[in-house]
mmCIF file of C-alpha atoms in Angstrom:
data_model
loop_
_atom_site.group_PDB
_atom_site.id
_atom_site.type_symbol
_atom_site.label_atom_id
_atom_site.label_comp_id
_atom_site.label_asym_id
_atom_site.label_seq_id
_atom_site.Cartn_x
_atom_site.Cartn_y
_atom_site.Cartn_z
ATOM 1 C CA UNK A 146 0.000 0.000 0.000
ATOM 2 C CA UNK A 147 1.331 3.756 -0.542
ATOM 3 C CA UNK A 148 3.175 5.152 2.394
ATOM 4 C CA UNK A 149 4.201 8.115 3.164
ATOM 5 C CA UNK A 150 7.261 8.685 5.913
ATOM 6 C CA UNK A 151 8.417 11.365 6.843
ATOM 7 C CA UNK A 152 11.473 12.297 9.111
ATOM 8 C CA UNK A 153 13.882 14.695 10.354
ATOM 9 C CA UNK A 154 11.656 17.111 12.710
ATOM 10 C CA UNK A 155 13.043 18.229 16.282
ATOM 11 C CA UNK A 156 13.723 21.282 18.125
ATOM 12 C CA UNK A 157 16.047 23.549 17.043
ATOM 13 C CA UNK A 158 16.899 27.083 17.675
ATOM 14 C CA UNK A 159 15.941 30.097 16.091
ATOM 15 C CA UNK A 160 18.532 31.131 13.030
ATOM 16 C CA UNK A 161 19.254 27.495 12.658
ATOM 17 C CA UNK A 162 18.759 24.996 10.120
ATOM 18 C CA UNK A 163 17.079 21.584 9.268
ATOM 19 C CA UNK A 164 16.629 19.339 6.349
ATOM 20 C CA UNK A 165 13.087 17.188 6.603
ATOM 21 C CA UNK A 166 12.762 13.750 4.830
ATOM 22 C CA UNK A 167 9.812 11.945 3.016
ATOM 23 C CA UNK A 168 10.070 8.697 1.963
ATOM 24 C CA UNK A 169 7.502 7.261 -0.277
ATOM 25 C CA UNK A 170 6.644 3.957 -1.346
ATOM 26 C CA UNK A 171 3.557 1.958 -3.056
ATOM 27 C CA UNK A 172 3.804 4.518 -6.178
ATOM 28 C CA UNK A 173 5.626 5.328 -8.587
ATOM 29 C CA UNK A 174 7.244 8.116 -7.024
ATOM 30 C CA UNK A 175 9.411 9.673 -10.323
ATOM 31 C CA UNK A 176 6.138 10.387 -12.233
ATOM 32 C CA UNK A 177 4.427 12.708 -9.906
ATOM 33 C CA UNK A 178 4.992 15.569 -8.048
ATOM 34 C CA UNK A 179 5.133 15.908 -4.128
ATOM 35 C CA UNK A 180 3.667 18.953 -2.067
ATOM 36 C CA UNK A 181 4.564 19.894 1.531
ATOM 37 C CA UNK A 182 2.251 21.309 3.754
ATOM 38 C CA UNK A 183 2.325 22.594 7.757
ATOM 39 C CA UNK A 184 -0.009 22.973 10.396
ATOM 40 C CA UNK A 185 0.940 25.240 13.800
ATOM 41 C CA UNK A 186 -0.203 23.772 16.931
ATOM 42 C CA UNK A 187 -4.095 23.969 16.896
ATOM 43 C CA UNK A 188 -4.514 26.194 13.820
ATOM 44 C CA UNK A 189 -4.872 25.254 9.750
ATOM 45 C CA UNK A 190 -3.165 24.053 7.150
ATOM 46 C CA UNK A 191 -1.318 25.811 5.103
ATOM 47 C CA UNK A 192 0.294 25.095 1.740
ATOM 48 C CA UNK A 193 4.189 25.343 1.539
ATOM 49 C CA UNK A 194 5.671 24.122 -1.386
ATOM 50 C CA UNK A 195 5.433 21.682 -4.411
ATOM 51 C CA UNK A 196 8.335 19.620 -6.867
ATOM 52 C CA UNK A 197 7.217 18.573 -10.161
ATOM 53 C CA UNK A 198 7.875 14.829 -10.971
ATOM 54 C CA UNK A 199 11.480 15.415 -12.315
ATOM 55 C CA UNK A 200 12.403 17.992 -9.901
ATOM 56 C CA UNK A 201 12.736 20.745 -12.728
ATOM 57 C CA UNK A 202 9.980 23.115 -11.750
ATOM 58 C CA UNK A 203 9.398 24.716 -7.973
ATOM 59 C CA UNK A 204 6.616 26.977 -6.226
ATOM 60 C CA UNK A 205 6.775 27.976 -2.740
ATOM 61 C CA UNK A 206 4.276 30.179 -1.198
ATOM 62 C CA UNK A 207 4.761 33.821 -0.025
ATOM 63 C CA UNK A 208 5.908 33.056 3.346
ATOM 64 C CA UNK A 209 8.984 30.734 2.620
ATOM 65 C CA UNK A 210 9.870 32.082 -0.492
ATOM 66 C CA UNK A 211 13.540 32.480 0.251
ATOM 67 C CA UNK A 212 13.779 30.277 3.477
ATOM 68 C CA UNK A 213 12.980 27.323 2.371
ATOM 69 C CA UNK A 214 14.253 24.658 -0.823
ATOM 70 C CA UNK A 215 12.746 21.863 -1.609
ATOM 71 C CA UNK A 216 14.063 19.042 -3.753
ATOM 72 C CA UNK A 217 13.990 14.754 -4.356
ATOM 73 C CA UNK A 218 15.841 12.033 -5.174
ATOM 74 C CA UNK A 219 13.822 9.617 -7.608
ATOM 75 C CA UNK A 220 16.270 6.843 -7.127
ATOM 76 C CA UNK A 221 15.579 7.145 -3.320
ATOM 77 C CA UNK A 222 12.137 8.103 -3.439
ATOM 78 C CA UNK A 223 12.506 11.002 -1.069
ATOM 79 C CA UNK A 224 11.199 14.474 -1.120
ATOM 80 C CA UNK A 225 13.153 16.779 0.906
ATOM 81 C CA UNK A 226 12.166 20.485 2.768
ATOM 82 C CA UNK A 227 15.229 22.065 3.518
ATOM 83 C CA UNK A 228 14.367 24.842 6.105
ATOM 84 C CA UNK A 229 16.967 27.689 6.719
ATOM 85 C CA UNK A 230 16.655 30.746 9.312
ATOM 86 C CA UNK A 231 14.291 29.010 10.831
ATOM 87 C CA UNK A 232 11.603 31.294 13.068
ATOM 88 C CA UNK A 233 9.261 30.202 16.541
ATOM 89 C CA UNK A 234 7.050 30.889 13.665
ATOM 90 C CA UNK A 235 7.434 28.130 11.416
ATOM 91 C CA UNK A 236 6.916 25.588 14.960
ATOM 92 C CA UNK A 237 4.501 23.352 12.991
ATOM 93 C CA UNK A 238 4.011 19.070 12.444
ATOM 94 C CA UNK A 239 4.948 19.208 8.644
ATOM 95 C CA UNK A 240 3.745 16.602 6.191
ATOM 96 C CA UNK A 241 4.416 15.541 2.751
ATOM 97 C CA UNK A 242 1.909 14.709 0.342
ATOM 98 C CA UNK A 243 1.494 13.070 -3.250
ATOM 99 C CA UNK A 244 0.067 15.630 -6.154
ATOM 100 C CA UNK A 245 -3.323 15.278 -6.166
ATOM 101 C CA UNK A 246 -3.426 15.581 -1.920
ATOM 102 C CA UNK A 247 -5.029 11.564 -1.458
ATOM 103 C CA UNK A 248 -1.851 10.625 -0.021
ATOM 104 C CA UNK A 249 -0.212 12.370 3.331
ATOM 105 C CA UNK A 250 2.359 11.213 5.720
ATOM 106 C CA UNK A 251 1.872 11.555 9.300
ATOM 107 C CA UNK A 252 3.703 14.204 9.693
ATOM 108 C CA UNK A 253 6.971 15.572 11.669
ATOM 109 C CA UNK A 254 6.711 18.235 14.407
ATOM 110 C CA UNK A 255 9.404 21.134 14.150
ATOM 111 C CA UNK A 256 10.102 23.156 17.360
ATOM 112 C CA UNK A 257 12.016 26.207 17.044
ATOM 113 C CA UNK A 258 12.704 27.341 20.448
ATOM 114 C CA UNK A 259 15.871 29.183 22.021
ATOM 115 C CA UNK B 138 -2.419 34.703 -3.841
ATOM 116 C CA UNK B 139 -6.290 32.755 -4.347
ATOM 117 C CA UNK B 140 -8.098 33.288 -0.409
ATOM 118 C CA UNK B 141 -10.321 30.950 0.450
ATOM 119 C CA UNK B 142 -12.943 32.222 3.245
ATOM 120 C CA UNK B 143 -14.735 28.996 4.393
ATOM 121 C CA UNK B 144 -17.857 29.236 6.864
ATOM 122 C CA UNK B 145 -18.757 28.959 9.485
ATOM 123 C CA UNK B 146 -15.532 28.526 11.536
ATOM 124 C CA UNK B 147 -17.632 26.053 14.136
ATOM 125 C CA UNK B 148 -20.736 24.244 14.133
ATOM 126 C CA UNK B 149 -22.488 22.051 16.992
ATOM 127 C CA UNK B 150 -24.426 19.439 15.873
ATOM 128 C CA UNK B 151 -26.169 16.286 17.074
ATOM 129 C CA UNK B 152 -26.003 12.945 15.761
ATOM 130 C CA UNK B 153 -28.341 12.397 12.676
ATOM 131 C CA UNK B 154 -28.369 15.974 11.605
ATOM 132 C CA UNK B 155 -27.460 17.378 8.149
ATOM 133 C CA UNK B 156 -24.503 20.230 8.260
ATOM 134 C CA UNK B 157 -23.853 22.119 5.251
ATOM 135 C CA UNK B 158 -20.773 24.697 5.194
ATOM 136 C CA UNK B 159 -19.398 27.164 2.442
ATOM 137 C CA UNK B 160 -16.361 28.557 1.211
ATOM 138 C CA UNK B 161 -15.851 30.916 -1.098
ATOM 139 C CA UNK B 162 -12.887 31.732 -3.126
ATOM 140 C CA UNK B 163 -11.740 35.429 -4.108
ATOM 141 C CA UNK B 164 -11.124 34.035 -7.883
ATOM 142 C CA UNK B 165 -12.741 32.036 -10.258
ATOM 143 C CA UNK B 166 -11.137 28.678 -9.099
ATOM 144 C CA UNK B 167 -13.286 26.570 -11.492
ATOM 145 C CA UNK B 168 -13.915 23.445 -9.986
ATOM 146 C CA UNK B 169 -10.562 22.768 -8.876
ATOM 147 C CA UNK B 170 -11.714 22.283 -5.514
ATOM 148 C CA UNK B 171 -11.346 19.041 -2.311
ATOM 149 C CA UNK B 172 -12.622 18.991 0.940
ATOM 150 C CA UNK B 173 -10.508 17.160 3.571
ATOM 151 C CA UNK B 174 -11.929 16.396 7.044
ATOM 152 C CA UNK B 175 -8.750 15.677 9.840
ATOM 153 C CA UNK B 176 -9.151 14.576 13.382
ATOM 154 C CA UNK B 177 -6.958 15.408 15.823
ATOM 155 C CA UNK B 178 -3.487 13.546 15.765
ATOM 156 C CA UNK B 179 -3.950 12.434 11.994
ATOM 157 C CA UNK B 180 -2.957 13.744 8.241
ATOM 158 C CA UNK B 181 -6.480 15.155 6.532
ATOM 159 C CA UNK B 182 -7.861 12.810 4.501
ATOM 160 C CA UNK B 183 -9.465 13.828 1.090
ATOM 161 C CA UNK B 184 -13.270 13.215 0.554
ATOM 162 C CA UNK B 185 -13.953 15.189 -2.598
ATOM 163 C CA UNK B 186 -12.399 16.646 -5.390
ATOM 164 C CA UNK B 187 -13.252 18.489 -8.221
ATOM 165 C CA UNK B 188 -15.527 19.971 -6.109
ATOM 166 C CA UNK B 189 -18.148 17.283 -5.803
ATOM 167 C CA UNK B 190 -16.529 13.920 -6.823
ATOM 168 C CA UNK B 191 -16.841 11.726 -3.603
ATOM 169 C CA UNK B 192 -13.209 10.122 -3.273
ATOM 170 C CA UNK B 193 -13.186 5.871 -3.362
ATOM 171 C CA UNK B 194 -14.602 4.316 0.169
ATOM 172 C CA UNK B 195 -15.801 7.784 1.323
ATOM 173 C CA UNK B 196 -19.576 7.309 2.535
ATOM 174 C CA UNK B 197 -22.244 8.692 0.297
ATOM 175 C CA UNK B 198 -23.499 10.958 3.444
ATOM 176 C CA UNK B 199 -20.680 13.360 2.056
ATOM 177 C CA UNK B 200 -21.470 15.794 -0.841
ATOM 178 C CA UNK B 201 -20.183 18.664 -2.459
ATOM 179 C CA UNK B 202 -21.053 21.508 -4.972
ATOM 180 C CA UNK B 203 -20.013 24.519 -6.512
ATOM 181 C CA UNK B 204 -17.807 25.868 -9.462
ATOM 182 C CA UNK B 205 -16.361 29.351 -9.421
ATOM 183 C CA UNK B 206 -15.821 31.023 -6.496
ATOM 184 C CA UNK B 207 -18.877 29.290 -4.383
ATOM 185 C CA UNK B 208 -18.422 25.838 -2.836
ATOM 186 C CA UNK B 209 -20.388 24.141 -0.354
ATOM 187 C CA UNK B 210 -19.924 21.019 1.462
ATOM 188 C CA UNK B 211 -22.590 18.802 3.238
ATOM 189 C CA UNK B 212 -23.277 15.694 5.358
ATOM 190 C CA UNK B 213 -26.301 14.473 5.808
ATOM 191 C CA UNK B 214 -27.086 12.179 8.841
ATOM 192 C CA UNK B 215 -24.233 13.045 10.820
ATOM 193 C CA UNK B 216 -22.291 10.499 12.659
ATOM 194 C CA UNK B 217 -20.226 10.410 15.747
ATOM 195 C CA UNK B 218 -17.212 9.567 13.498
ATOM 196 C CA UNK B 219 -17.814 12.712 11.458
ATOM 197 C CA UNK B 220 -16.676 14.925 14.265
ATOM 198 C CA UNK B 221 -13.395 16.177 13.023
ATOM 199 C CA UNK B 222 -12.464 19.877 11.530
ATOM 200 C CA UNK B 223 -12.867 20.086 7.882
ATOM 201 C CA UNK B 224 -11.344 22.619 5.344
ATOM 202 C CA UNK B 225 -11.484 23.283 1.777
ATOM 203 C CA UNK B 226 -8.922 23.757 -0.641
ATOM 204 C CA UNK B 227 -8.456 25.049 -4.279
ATOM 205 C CA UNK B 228 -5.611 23.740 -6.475
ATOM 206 C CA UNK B 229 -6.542 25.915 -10.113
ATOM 207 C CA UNK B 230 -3.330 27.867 -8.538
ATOM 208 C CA UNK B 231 -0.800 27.273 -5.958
ATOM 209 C CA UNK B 232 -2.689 25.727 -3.054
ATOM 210 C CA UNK B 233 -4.688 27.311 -0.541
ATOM 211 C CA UNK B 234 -6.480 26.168 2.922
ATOM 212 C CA UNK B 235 -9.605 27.346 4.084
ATOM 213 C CA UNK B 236 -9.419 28.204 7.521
ATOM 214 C CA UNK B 237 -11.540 25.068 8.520
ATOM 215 C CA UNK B 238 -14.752 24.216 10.180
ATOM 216 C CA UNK B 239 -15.243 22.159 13.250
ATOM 217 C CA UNK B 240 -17.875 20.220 13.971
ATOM 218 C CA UNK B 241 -18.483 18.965 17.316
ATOM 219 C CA UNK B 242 -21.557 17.632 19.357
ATOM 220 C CA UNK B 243 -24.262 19.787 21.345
#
């Protein structure tokens, strides 16, 4: 069945850095793109990035335009979110997802704390 | 950036009871539209798309409409596994979240 697994949360301080993970399996992974989305504690969701399938092409919405890089490694089927200057703002549980949003992981919870 | 205002932000409701909630989008989004419910602890979970096709498994008791900027979701008979916090979401452009609705019991 298609999982989703992601990896690479924890608390780190404010200015710092941290790569996330999401390993997928049960799809083809190379032929689709992969979004990742956040959620702070007890508030909404909200949209971060997406890769296409062959990593070529790469939106990021307003707020980590800049911060943030996402990429993937098709013969590992990983995603990645690569999070620099990282703010007590972006504390969130972030999850991967598959294109077309039917597929999540269950998420990793980012602290950033001094 | 496409907003997506989705109402109301709470609703308390009794078992066997039909909820209906909106969102509306500040551009002409088509029909490029899901609903997700999500219960605490868990990823959302998709139960329409394309604004009112009802995702494989999902029970029939969930519906949605709309095209354009006005969507509306519904669930008819309401079940004590329906209480969760649902949102909407358009994907014509980069993805955006309603701010949800929760539903929870009177």
């Amino acid at each position: 069945q298609v999982q989703l697994v992601e990896s690479g949360g924890g608390v780190v301080r404010p200015g710092r850095s941290l790569r996330l993970s999401c390993v997928v399996s049960g799809f083809t992974f190379s032929r689709y793109g992969m979004h990742w989305v956040r959620q702070a504690p007890g508030k909404g969701l909200e949209w971060l990035t997406v890769i296409s399938y062959d990593g070529r092409d790469k939106y990021y919405a307003d707020s980590v335009q800049g911060r943030f890089t996402v990429s993937r490694d098709n013969s590992r089927n990983t995603v990645y979110l690569h999070m620099n200057n990282l703010k007590p703002g972006d504390t969130a549980v972030y999850f991967c997802a598959n294109n077309a949003f039917d597929f999540w992981g269950q998420g990793t919870l980012v602290t950033v704390s001094s | 950036d496409v907003q997506m205002i989705q109402s109301p932000p709470s609703l308390s409701t009794s078992v066997g009871d039909k909820v209906t909630f909106s969102c509306q989008a500040s551009q002409d989004v088509g029909s490029s539209v899901n609903w997700f419910q999500q219960k605490p602890g868990q990823a959302p979970k998709v139960l329409i798309y394309n604004a009112s096709i009802l995702e494989t498994g999902v029970p029939s008791r969930f519906s949605g409409t709309g095209s354009g900027t006005r969507f509306s979701f519904s669930i008819t008979s309401l079940q004590p596994e329906d209480i969760a916090t649902y949102y909407c979401q358009q994907y014509d452009y980069l993805p955006t979240f309603g701010q949800g609705t929760r539903l929870d019991i009177k």
